Amino acid sequence: MDKEYVGFAALPNQLHRKSIKKGFDFTLMVAGESGLGKSTLINSLFLTNLYEDRQLPEASARLTQTLTIERRGVEIEEGGIKVKLTLVDTPGFGDSVDCSDCWLPVVRFIEEQFEQYLRDESGLNRKNIQDSRVHCCLYFISPFGRGLRPLDVAFLRAVHEKVNIIPVIGKADALMPRETQALKQKIRDQLKEEEINIYQFPDCDSDEDEDFKRQDAEMKESIPFAVVGSCEVVRDKGTRPVRGRRYSWGTVEVENPHHCDFLNLRRMLVQTHLQDLKEVTHDLLYEGYRARCLQSLARPGARDRASRSKLSRRSTTEIPLPMLPLAETEKLIREKDEELRRMQEMLEKMQAQVQQSQAQGEQSAAL
Amino acid sequence: MSKGLPETRTDAAMSELVPEPRPKPAVPMKPVSINTNLLGYIGIDTIIEQMRKKTMKTGFDFNIMVVGQSGLGKSTLVNTLFKSQVSRKASSWNREEKIPKTVEIKAIGHVIEEGGVKMKLTVIDTPGFGDQINNENCWEPIEKYINEQYEKFLKEEVNIARKKRIPDTRVHCCLYFISPTGHSLRPLDLEFMKHLSKVVNIIPVIAKADTMTLEEKSEFKQRVRKELEVHGIEFYPQKEFDEDLEDKTENDKIRQESMPFAVVGSDKEYQVNGKRVLGRKTPWGIIEVENLHHCEFALLRDFVIRTHLQDLKEVTHNIHYETYRAKRLNDNGGLPPVSVDTEGSHDSNP
């Protein structure tokens, strides 16, 4: 028996030990109008108080505020595993009277992270690449509207091919159960109509038991998640203390699946799909960016490589092919080419004009 | 209905009109002395009964406008206020409800009757407000509509052969719905109220207040009140129009403690403690709309309908309309106003 046992079945354990030592890093972006409970939800999800020293600006200050990108980092340890969580916040989104193009800084930020990773990947010191790419974007939809607003659609359209989107309905305790279902259905229909690709939770393996499959299907049905967040523990007489919001008519329990989808969101985001989100970001979204980037360089070698690696889900252990570094000089060369082309066009135009005036002169002379 | 208009109508007086931005309300003269030592019963106090009978016969108009982003419960609240389906809700999920590209003004009139008194209620809805990506100047159609109603009334008034009862389509009250973010007012809210508080009575209302706990509610209200004060936005009841000490104390209490009212609306009834109440049923409890511990709907209703309805109309007529009229007459140098497109849907001579 022992002779036939090679031993690579223990490979997962080795990976596991290695990753525990290395630790995980995860970048989560939260976006949406202010006042939808984003900060409270993040604090509830990760049981930290990331927003302790925050100061909310008044309405008059927000009149002239432009969208800013803020990054907050926190290290969370649980069961011996360290997670370095980076939170990207977008204060000012959707606040002003005129929100045209207010999503552009966000798109630029996401692409900058991709660019940084691309540069690092093609650089020399690849052992310690810091992965600052955005792995997931929780987009908060208002429970007070009738589905997605024009601003929501515009933002989602701008980022859906660049980041994993998980749509979430904030402050869901504003809705009665029937209203929640109707709103979810409306949002799902709108997402399909506008052809917005949100993060698709992968199907569970066929060898999982029926119970798990049913649970998985239920969770998928409840997208977008209708969540309620709270950092306060309500201690009512006679009942056990729960995290929730106390109203005069009752208490909303954050972790009660009949009250909101908080548990589902936490399970899917943190417990089961953290790694998958990172993989999809790397294999699909990042590769898409890389392919577009390299193609635009318009170098024959790069084009071949780009078309071969375009949008194929590969495992991360495959050795990436050597590629041309996207150094500053490349950019400069590209710019100079553009300039030359423009000057050539102008020259041609001027030549055409001169010829035309010459022709006219000849005509009038002939008459 | 025309009380307290300046009596002089000569050209000389008009050309001398210095445009006072906020003319003081024309108050009926208070009696110089009260003679309580009457030798017999005259019967002057029956005037109240006579006025009441008149009002019941003629009925009265009330025009209320609702402004706010879509989905804040405006139509539901108006239906709850007047206990009838006066506002058609756009909340059916099945229909294709497209957000209009520009702000539309939709006025729907109903006649409701209670205790023998007829009220011609007009609800003016403003779909499309605040829903676009670029909401710059989205209050302009609303301001234009309000001024058009003043213009219509002015035109009627200046006519040689006036109707006995000029149809009143002026907006008496504008309920502005604030989104319950819990943080502060949004820039759009500030802009709207700054522009419109000078032309119409604005009553700010916090919509869908069942999303805030008691502490959050009182903090939010305080912050909103402070922001409105800092920006000099005078919502109804305006401080400068308090007529006497009694009004002032009553209105002060409302201004500093209750407003903006945090409301919840509903048109569904549920059984609570053996009674049928209007409310919202959630897995964690039933929110009763008329329960003062749950929300301030009852306060808003009493304020708008039971105590200040007539005052809303008077302030609209004596202050806002007069301001408009003075400006128009001054601009035109005393000439009759330019003709205006009459929509003609509000003529209500009973």
XYZ file of C-alpha atoms in Angstrom:
717
model
C 0.000 0.000 0.000
C 2.657 2.476 1.018
C 4.577 1.989 -2.223
C 1.560 3.154 -4.274
C 0.995 6.224 -2.171
C 2.863 9.105 -3.778
C 1.775 11.754 -1.359
C 0.666 14.744 -3.412
C -2.762 14.481 -1.895
C -1.246 16.587 0.853
C -0.650 19.434 -1.576
C -3.748 21.383 -0.464
C -2.444 21.281 3.077
C 0.885 22.673 1.946
C -0.824 25.488 0.068
C -2.973 26.109 3.081
C 0.017 26.387 5.392
C 1.843 28.594 2.922
C -1.056 30.990 2.520
C -1.596 31.168 6.250
C 1.969 32.255 6.610
C 1.718 34.724 3.762
C -1.621 36.087 4.857
C -4.349 37.360 2.589
C -4.919 40.779 1.295
C -8.247 41.913 0.006
C -9.389 45.244 -1.340
C -13.043 46.071 -1.033
C -14.627 49.150 -2.539
C -17.924 50.598 -1.306
C -19.833 52.978 -3.506
C -23.205 54.631 -3.472
C -24.930 57.802 -2.382
C -24.232 59.034 1.097
C -26.662 58.079 3.819
C -27.333 54.509 2.685
C -25.637 52.877 5.628
C -22.365 51.928 3.911
C -20.043 52.642 6.826
C -22.308 50.952 9.340
C -22.512 47.873 7.172
C -18.737 47.636 6.770
C -18.308 47.952 10.495
C -20.901 45.234 11.029
C -19.383 42.919 8.425
C -15.894 43.058 9.780
C -16.730 43.816 13.402
C -14.395 46.771 13.452
C -14.857 50.460 13.792
C -13.153 51.711 10.671
C -15.005 54.993 10.660
C -14.441 56.212 14.162
C -12.803 59.516 13.386
C -15.028 60.391 10.462
C -16.529 63.848 10.178
C -19.585 64.223 8.028
C -19.607 67.392 5.946
C -22.654 69.620 5.881
C -24.789 70.092 2.813
C -23.264 73.469 1.976
C -19.767 71.987 2.022
C -20.945 69.259 -0.307
C -22.132 71.812 -2.857
C -18.599 72.259 -4.104
C -17.131 68.925 -3.131
C -15.822 66.673 -5.828
C -15.581 62.940 -5.487
C -12.549 61.763 -3.536
C -11.150 58.291 -3.108
C -10.195 57.292 0.418
C -8.346 54.199 1.468
C -8.459 52.689 4.908
C -6.515 49.634 5.930
C -7.116 47.249 8.770
C -5.599 43.943 9.757
C -8.016 41.351 10.981
C -6.939 38.094 12.513
C -9.208 35.164 13.104
C -8.302 31.556 13.853
C -4.653 32.158 13.140
C -5.310 33.598 9.695
C -4.361 37.198 8.996
C -6.291 39.242 6.512
C -5.090 42.634 5.466
C -8.277 44.372 4.423
C -8.145 47.596 2.454
C -11.328 49.551 2.200
C -11.776 51.992 -0.638
C -14.413 54.597 0.010
C -15.903 57.103 -2.408
C -17.257 60.022 -0.371
C -19.000 62.643 -2.426
C -20.470 60.201 -4.917
C -23.925 61.235 -5.973
C -24.048 64.174 -3.613
C -23.846 67.210 -5.829
C -26.652 68.737 -7.752
C -24.810 67.935 -10.980
C -23.347 64.455 -10.816
C -22.328 64.137 -14.449
C -19.178 62.084 -14.847
C -18.773 61.794 -11.101
C -17.830 58.141 -11.599
C -14.749 58.944 -13.691
C -12.374 59.254 -10.701
C -13.506 55.809 -9.573
C -12.860 54.250 -12.981
C -9.502 55.936 -13.133
C -8.603 54.623 -9.702
C -9.454 51.038 -10.602
C -7.458 51.250 -13.803
C -4.514 52.799 -11.989
C -4.371 49.758 -9.720
C -4.366 47.483 -12.755
C -1.646 49.540 -14.347
C 0.450 49.392 -11.215
C 0.078 45.627 -11.077
C 0.943 45.326 -14.767
C 4.083 47.310 -14.198
C 5.034 45.283 -11.149
C 4.391 42.040 -12.932
C 6.739 42.969 -15.719
C 9.322 44.319 -13.351
C 12.287 42.675 -11.743
C 11.275 42.186 -8.124
C 8.184 40.056 -8.479
C 8.335 38.211 -5.205
C 6.812 40.965 -3.174
C 4.139 42.330 -5.469
C 1.622 44.301 -3.501
C -1.793 43.547 -4.891
C -3.738 46.767 -4.595
C -6.286 45.888 -7.248
C -9.902 46.267 -6.250
C -11.281 42.770 -5.783
C -14.873 43.621 -5.136
C -17.198 46.602 -5.242
C -20.259 46.673 -3.032
C -22.652 49.038 -4.750
C -25.374 50.422 -2.513
C -28.797 51.020 -4.001
C -31.284 53.220 -2.251
C -34.345 51.467 -0.790
C -36.345 54.642 -1.321
C -36.185 54.678 -5.084
C -38.037 52.495 -7.528
C -35.064 50.433 -8.640
C -31.886 51.696 -10.209
C -31.659 55.429 -10.743
C -29.983 56.947 -13.831
C -26.869 57.619 -11.754
C -26.734 53.983 -10.600
C -26.979 52.750 -14.170
C -24.288 55.140 -15.363
C -21.877 54.110 -12.609
C -22.469 50.386 -13.024
C -22.051 50.609 -16.785
C -18.746 52.402 -16.319
C -17.230 49.847 -13.926
C -18.853 46.490 -14.594
C -16.105 45.239 -16.874
C -13.393 46.369 -14.484
C -14.431 45.159 -11.043
C -16.630 42.509 -9.445
C -19.894 44.206 -8.555
C -22.132 42.966 -5.770
C -25.301 45.084 -5.675
C -26.725 45.668 -2.235
C -29.889 47.416 -1.044
C -28.937 49.572 1.945
C -31.156 50.410 4.943
C -33.463 47.587 4.016
C -35.461 48.009 7.212
C -37.320 50.759 5.370
C -39.125 48.095 3.364
C -41.853 45.603 4.095
C -41.164 42.052 2.858
C -43.376 42.395 -0.198
C -41.743 45.694 -1.150
C -38.303 44.137 -0.773
C -39.169 41.318 -3.169
C -40.644 43.721 -5.704
C -37.622 46.013 -5.520
C -35.202 43.123 -5.951
C -37.081 41.871 -8.964
C -37.151 45.356 -10.488
C -33.395 45.741 -9.972
C -32.693 42.336 -11.495
C -34.812 43.192 -14.526
C -33.087 46.535 -14.916
C -29.629 44.984 -14.670
C -30.560 42.534 -17.404
C -32.062 45.259 -19.560
C -29.032 47.501 -19.250
C -26.716 44.509 -19.789
C -24.737 45.121 -16.651
C -22.572 42.199 -15.603
C -22.536 41.773 -11.875
C -20.378 39.220 -10.095
C -21.735 35.753 -10.789
C -21.436 33.461 -7.837
C -20.086 30.205 -9.249
C -22.292 27.140 -9.282
C -21.591 24.663 -6.552
C -20.075 21.312 -7.444
C -22.417 18.572 -8.468
C -21.197 16.356 -5.699
C -22.365 18.657 -2.937
C -25.348 17.486 -0.946
C -28.867 18.603 -1.718
C -29.140 20.766 1.355
C -26.102 22.815 0.403
C -27.317 23.136 -3.168
C -30.681 24.384 -1.980
C -29.043 26.889 0.330
C -26.790 28.049 -2.484
C -29.770 28.489 -4.814
C -31.621 30.460 -2.138
C -28.690 32.754 -1.636
C -28.376 33.381 -5.363
C -32.087 34.207 -5.489
C -31.698 36.918 -2.894
C -29.366 39.056 -4.984
C -29.305 42.034 -4.665
C -28.870 41.559 -0.927
C -31.174 43.686 1.220
C -29.059 44.517 4.237
C -29.287 46.297 7.546
C -26.190 47.149 9.529
C -25.700 47.946 13.157
C -22.863 48.244 15.594
C -25.063 48.350 18.651
C -26.185 45.465 20.750
C -29.773 45.610 21.885
C -30.395 44.074 25.251
C -34.100 43.665 25.816
C -35.435 42.091 28.954
C -36.146 38.425 28.536
C -34.461 38.048 25.169
C -30.869 37.359 24.407
C -28.732 40.347 23.353
C -28.663 40.793 19.591
C -27.033 43.215 17.223
C -29.783 45.348 15.894
C -31.713 48.557 15.667
C -34.322 49.295 18.269
C -37.481 51.079 17.151
C -40.618 51.886 19.099
C -42.422 49.160 17.213
C -39.878 46.405 17.437
C -36.225 45.573 17.018
C -34.586 44.714 13.721
C -32.061 41.944 14.196
C -29.153 42.254 11.830
C -28.299 38.578 11.942
C -31.835 37.272 11.591
C -32.340 35.865 8.092
C -36.031 36.712 8.246
C -35.243 40.371 8.816
C -32.525 40.992 6.233
C -29.882 39.347 4.049
C -26.903 40.383 6.143
C -25.969 36.802 6.983
C -26.155 35.797 3.335
C -23.939 38.657 2.299
C -21.412 37.940 5.001
C -21.356 34.260 4.173
C -20.972 34.765 0.456
C -18.515 37.595 0.666
C -16.278 36.526 3.487
C -16.750 32.895 4.192
C -17.110 31.232 0.836
C -16.168 33.529 -2.000
C -13.303 35.696 -0.846
C -10.787 33.683 -2.826
C -13.031 33.400 -5.855
C -13.425 37.183 -6.001
C -9.667 37.562 -6.060
C -9.337 34.929 -8.772
C -11.968 36.460 -11.006
C -10.317 39.841 -10.572
C -6.990 38.385 -11.618
C -8.026 35.947 -14.299
C -10.836 37.808 -15.966
C -10.876 41.490 -15.237
C -7.162 42.089 -14.975
C -6.424 39.992 -18.039
C -9.037 41.943 -19.966
C -7.350 45.182 -18.969
C -3.921 43.819 -19.825
C -5.063 42.630 -23.238
C -6.608 45.995 -24.078
C -3.511 47.781 -22.866
C -1.082 45.694 -24.826
C -3.163 45.809 -27.982
C -3.192 49.568 -27.902
C 0.592 49.526 -27.901
C 0.231 48.165 -31.448
C 3.461 46.181 -31.403
C 3.307 42.964 -33.441
C 4.809 40.775 -30.724
C 2.498 42.130 -28.100
C -0.581 41.667 -30.253
C 0.070 37.957 -30.667
C 0.600 37.450 -26.983
C -2.425 39.577 -26.152
C -4.756 37.609 -28.408
C -3.571 34.344 -26.943
C -4.133 35.364 -23.357
C -7.354 37.318 -23.907
C -10.145 36.517 -21.469
C -9.243 32.927 -20.738
C -9.576 31.744 -17.176
C -6.224 30.236 -16.392
C -4.998 28.969 -13.097
C -2.630 31.244 -11.323
C 0.139 28.705 -11.179
C 0.841 28.802 -14.942
C 4.056 30.662 -15.693
C 3.249 33.936 -17.469
C 5.126 34.574 -20.716
C 7.835 37.241 -20.728
C 6.495 40.496 -22.043
C 7.705 43.959 -23.017
C 7.899 46.323 -20.076
C 5.422 49.134 -20.184
C 8.053 51.686 -19.256
C 7.746 55.437 -19.393
C 9.718 55.514 -22.656
C 7.072 53.413 -24.390
C 4.472 55.971 -23.421
C 6.615 58.827 -24.694
C 7.226 57.051 -28.003
C 3.511 56.529 -28.374
C 2.818 60.186 -27.719
C 5.444 61.311 -30.194
C 3.945 59.014 -32.825
C 0.591 60.621 -32.250
C 2.043 64.072 -32.603
C 3.842 63.160 -35.817
C 0.657 61.743 -37.255
C -1.277 64.877 -36.383
C 1.356 67.105 -37.942
C 1.311 64.970 -41.062
C -2.436 65.338 -41.302
C -2.200 69.105 -40.972
C 0.495 69.238 -43.609
C -1.624 67.210 -45.990
C -4.568 69.510 -45.384
C -2.485 72.589 -46.095
C -1.115 71.014 -49.248
C -4.628 70.233 -50.416
C -5.675 73.831 -49.773
C -2.699 75.200 -51.709
C -3.466 72.897 -54.620
C -7.091 73.941 -54.583
C -6.262 77.656 -54.645
C -3.771 77.025 -57.445
C -6.417 75.203 -59.440
C -8.892 78.045 -58.879
C -6.287 80.585 -59.928
C -5.657 78.672 -63.154
C -9.373 78.465 -63.829
C -9.930 82.179 -63.398
C -6.880 82.881 -65.530
C -8.268 80.627 -68.266
C -11.688 82.378 -68.278
C -61.837 85.714 -0.519
C -59.950 88.928 -1.060
C -59.105 90.167 2.377
C -56.700 92.854 3.250
C -55.789 94.150 -0.208
C -54.478 97.700 -0.316
C -57.479 99.885 -1.127
C -55.839 102.443 -3.408
C -56.026 101.598 -7.075
C -55.192 104.943 -8.639
C -52.320 105.203 -11.069
C -50.506 107.632 -8.836
C -50.463 105.206 -5.981
C -49.232 102.393 -8.188
C -46.348 104.392 -9.571
C -45.347 105.299 -6.057
C -45.188 101.695 -5.015
C -41.792 101.076 -3.573
C -41.184 97.361 -3.958
C -41.115 96.131 -0.422
C -39.694 92.682 -0.556
C -41.892 91.384 2.278
C -44.978 93.493 2.947
C -46.386 93.029 6.413
C -49.646 91.082 6.594
C -52.697 93.256 6.457
C -54.288 92.489 9.780
C -57.911 93.359 10.454
C -58.019 96.182 12.965
C -58.188 95.052 16.533
C -61.052 96.605 18.497
C -60.000 99.719 20.304
C -61.970 98.951 23.408
C -64.015 96.016 24.471
C -67.240 97.025 26.040
C -68.278 94.179 28.262
C -70.965 96.102 29.949
C -73.690 95.500 27.348
C -77.214 96.335 28.382
C -78.624 93.513 26.362
C -77.741 90.804 23.903
C -77.056 92.242 20.421
C -76.201 89.086 18.582
C -72.880 90.059 16.992
C -71.433 86.721 17.897
C -73.708 84.994 15.451
C -71.428 86.318 12.720
C -69.329 83.212 13.245
C -72.298 81.017 12.530
C -73.135 83.030 9.425
C -69.596 82.727 8.116
C -69.646 79.031 8.781
C -72.860 78.564 6.871
C -71.461 80.560 3.965
C -68.291 78.500 3.879
C -70.247 75.290 3.916
C -72.276 76.449 0.964
C -69.431 77.730 -1.131
C -66.795 75.246 -0.084
C -63.175 76.186 -0.445
C -60.106 75.457 -2.522
C -56.860 74.054 -1.305
C -53.862 73.448 -3.529
C -51.012 71.381 -2.183
C -47.803 70.633 -4.031
C -45.482 67.714 -3.258
C -41.829 67.841 -4.226
C -39.116 65.255 -3.736
C -37.192 62.447 -5.366
C -39.195 59.546 -6.683
C -39.907 56.793 -4.220
C -40.043 58.932 -1.083
C -43.706 58.183 -0.485
C -45.193 61.484 -1.622
C -48.367 60.100 -3.141
C -48.923 57.676 -0.289
C -48.584 60.474 2.228
C -51.074 62.713 0.459
C -53.523 59.837 0.260
C -53.069 59.199 3.972
C -53.481 62.906 4.797
C -56.798 63.188 3.048
C -57.887 59.629 3.718
C -58.721 59.016 0.078
C -57.064 58.050 -3.173
C -56.366 61.591 -4.317
C -52.945 60.820 -5.686
C -52.336 58.061 -8.159
C -49.296 56.148 -6.985
C -46.600 55.403 -9.488
C -45.440 52.504 -7.414
C -46.810 49.538 -9.357
C -43.721 47.490 -9.978
C -45.100 45.768 -13.020
C -45.663 48.780 -15.170
C -42.940 50.379 -17.227
C -42.424 53.518 -15.176
C -39.793 55.608 -16.840
C -38.372 58.512 -14.914
C -39.268 61.626 -16.937
C -36.316 63.432 -18.459
C -37.406 66.823 -17.175
C -39.514 67.830 -14.240
C -43.206 67.548 -15.094
C -46.000 69.274 -13.253
C -49.157 67.216 -12.835
C -52.157 68.763 -11.128
C -55.093 66.533 -10.220
C -58.228 67.912 -8.592
C -60.690 66.151 -6.332
C -63.700 67.233 -4.341
C -63.848 65.748 -0.873
C -66.536 66.349 1.666
C -66.581 66.107 5.419
C -69.258 67.224 7.880
C -71.141 69.084 5.174
C -68.083 71.096 4.135
C -66.835 70.657 0.578
C -63.180 71.022 -0.218
C -61.846 71.197 -3.735
C -58.423 69.720 -3.254
C -55.776 69.922 -5.945
C -52.642 67.867 -5.573
C -49.748 69.045 -7.693
C -47.144 66.389 -8.292
C -43.654 67.008 -9.652
C -42.297 63.748 -11.093
C -38.745 63.915 -12.305
C -37.499 66.267 -9.609
C -34.059 65.294 -8.387
C -33.938 62.025 -10.285
C -31.520 62.873 -13.081
C -27.759 62.682 -12.995
C -27.579 66.423 -13.552
C -30.221 68.144 -11.480
C -29.076 71.674 -12.027
C -31.984 74.106 -12.051
C -34.539 71.344 -11.825
C -36.567 73.653 -9.581
C -37.126 76.115 -12.405
C -40.213 74.420 -13.890
C -41.715 74.397 -10.417
C -40.986 78.072 -9.816
C -42.428 78.854 -13.228
C -45.624 76.964 -12.450
C -46.133 78.751 -9.152
C -45.617 82.153 -10.765
C -47.979 81.235 -13.578
C -50.740 80.625 -11.035
C -50.098 84.026 -9.456
C -50.209 85.544 -12.931
C -53.553 83.890 -13.653
C -55.020 85.237 -10.440
C -53.605 88.702 -11.104
C -55.070 88.741 -14.573
C -58.493 87.859 -13.178
C -58.234 90.488 -10.496
C -57.259 93.262 -12.859
C -60.130 92.441 -15.223
C -62.929 94.939 -15.596
C -65.668 92.348 -15.380
C -64.388 90.106 -12.642
C -65.836 86.774 -11.725
C -67.652 86.766 -8.395
C -65.267 84.211 -7.021
C -61.877 84.138 -8.669
C -60.792 80.524 -9.097
C -57.789 80.067 -6.876
C -55.149 77.832 -8.381
C -52.261 79.297 -6.431
C -50.133 76.829 -4.548
C -51.006 77.253 -0.877
C -48.577 74.751 0.508
C -45.515 72.904 -0.759
C -44.489 69.761 1.077
C -40.802 69.191 0.484
C -39.673 65.620 1.096
C -36.262 65.176 2.643
C -34.562 61.836 2.183
C -33.858 60.163 5.565
C -30.135 59.792 5.111
C -29.478 60.499 8.754
C -26.555 62.762 7.856
C -27.769 66.204 6.763
C -29.584 67.960 3.970
C -28.453 67.248 0.441
C -27.150 70.117 -1.699
C -30.228 69.818 -3.923
C -32.540 70.249 -0.914
C -30.746 73.448 0.073
C -30.867 74.860 -3.440
C -34.554 74.131 -3.869
C -35.598 75.579 -0.556
C -33.423 78.659 -0.984
C -35.073 79.471 -4.282
C -38.634 78.603 -3.421
C -39.104 79.661 0.184
C -39.570 83.204 -1.089
C -42.463 82.365 -3.405
C -44.426 79.658 -1.647
C -45.011 78.220 1.819
C -42.605 75.315 2.185
C -43.196 72.672 4.806
C -40.171 70.368 4.978
C -41.013 66.798 5.800
C -38.703 63.862 6.528
C -39.956 61.006 4.407
C -39.996 57.300 5.250
C -39.079 58.043 8.813
C -39.495 54.423 9.859
C -35.895 53.967 8.903
C -34.540 55.984 11.825
C -34.480 55.226 15.529
C -35.608 57.874 18.020
C -32.082 59.137 18.668
C -31.217 59.240 14.973
C -34.447 61.092 14.276
C -33.895 63.834 16.824
C -30.244 64.285 15.826
C -31.158 64.501 12.167
C -33.935 66.999 12.813
C -31.612 69.182 14.846
C -29.000 69.145 12.143
C -31.574 69.964 9.449
C -33.017 72.839 11.472
C -29.565 74.246 12.066
C -28.644 74.020 8.396
C -31.849 75.747 7.346
C -31.200 78.494 9.865
C -27.600 78.985 8.791
C -28.733 79.429 5.193
C -31.550 81.786 6.077
C -34.244 79.515 4.701
C -37.604 80.432 6.181
C -40.003 77.546 6.016
C -43.656 77.851 6.982
C -44.633 79.102 9.568
C -42.309 81.991 8.862
C -41.117 83.926 11.891
C -41.798 87.339 10.380
C -45.491 86.667 9.877
C -46.419 85.755 13.411
C -49.199 88.193 14.147
C -49.326 88.227 17.906
C -47.733 86.708 20.926
C -50.128 83.783 20.972
C -49.236 82.851 17.403
C -45.575 83.357 18.124
C -45.432 81.011 21.079
C -47.467 78.375 19.313
C -45.434 78.588 16.132
C -42.132 78.791 17.980
C -42.878 75.500 19.609
C -43.653 73.928 16.251
C -40.652 75.477 14.522
C -38.099 74.573 17.149
C -39.297 71.203 18.285
C -41.535 69.425 15.847
C -40.450 70.555 12.417
C -39.443 69.058 10.123
C -42.075 66.401 10.731
C -40.753 62.859 10.423
C -43.584 61.002 8.738
C -44.604 57.581 7.563
C -47.494 57.067 5.176
C -49.605 54.044 4.440
C -52.859 53.103 2.815
C -53.040 49.583 4.226
C -54.839 48.648 7.400
C -53.800 46.090 9.964
C -55.301 44.797 13.160
C -53.521 46.058 16.276
C -54.947 45.457 19.744
C -58.378 44.873 18.326
C -58.381 48.083 16.299
C -57.888 48.555 12.609
C -55.054 51.014 12.021
C -53.190 52.333 9.041
C -49.698 50.988 9.099
C -46.787 49.044 7.715
C -46.245 45.458 8.672
C -42.694 44.196 8.993
C -41.278 40.993 10.492
C -40.180 42.948 13.541
C -43.344 44.890 14.276
C -46.198 46.964 12.905
C -45.566 50.664 12.388
C -48.736 52.589 13.135
C -49.025 55.726 11.081
C -51.239 57.604 13.528
C -49.381 56.592 16.664
C -47.366 59.513 17.951
C -44.792 57.176 19.475
C -44.039 55.783 16.041
C -44.010 58.811 13.775
C -45.233 62.369 13.486
C -47.843 61.937 10.799
C -50.639 62.927 13.164
C -48.780 66.150 13.996
C -48.377 66.996 10.316
C -52.006 66.272 9.610
C -53.264 68.393 12.476
C -50.880 71.161 11.532
C -51.761 71.326 7.863
C -55.452 70.515 8.007
C -56.880 71.132 11.418
C -55.080 74.247 12.634
C -53.184 76.044 9.887
C -55.109 75.412 6.695
C -56.686 78.832 6.610
C -53.450 80.487 7.636
C -51.616 78.782 4.783
C -54.093 80.262 2.353
C -53.896 83.704 3.947
C -50.127 83.852 3.908
C -50.170 82.759 0.273
C -52.662 85.470 -0.577
C -51.431 88.309 1.608
C -47.719 87.810 1.369
C -46.519 85.683 -1.530
C -49.153 86.823 -3.975
C -48.787 90.459 -2.971
C -45.034 90.258 -3.435
C -45.565 88.887 -6.915
C -48.198 91.493 -7.702
C -46.080 94.390 -6.482
C -43.157 93.198 -8.559
C -45.306 92.784 -11.661
C -47.029 96.121 -11.376
C -43.757 97.859 -10.733
C -42.112 96.196 -13.706
C -44.977 97.094 -16.006
C -45.309 100.647 -14.725
C -48.942 100.129 -13.853
C -50.036 98.522 -17.123
C -52.245 95.448 -17.075
C -50.255 92.236 -17.157
C -49.352 90.254 -20.284
C -51.787 87.496 -21.234
C -50.887 84.054 -20.041
C -51.797 80.569 -21.370
C -54.743 79.564 -19.268
C -54.834 75.818 -18.689
C -58.446 76.288 -17.775
C -58.705 73.151 -15.694
C -59.375 74.859 -12.388
C -62.444 76.926 -12.987
C -64.604 75.981 -10.114
C -67.635 78.181 -9.879
C -70.055 76.061 -7.913
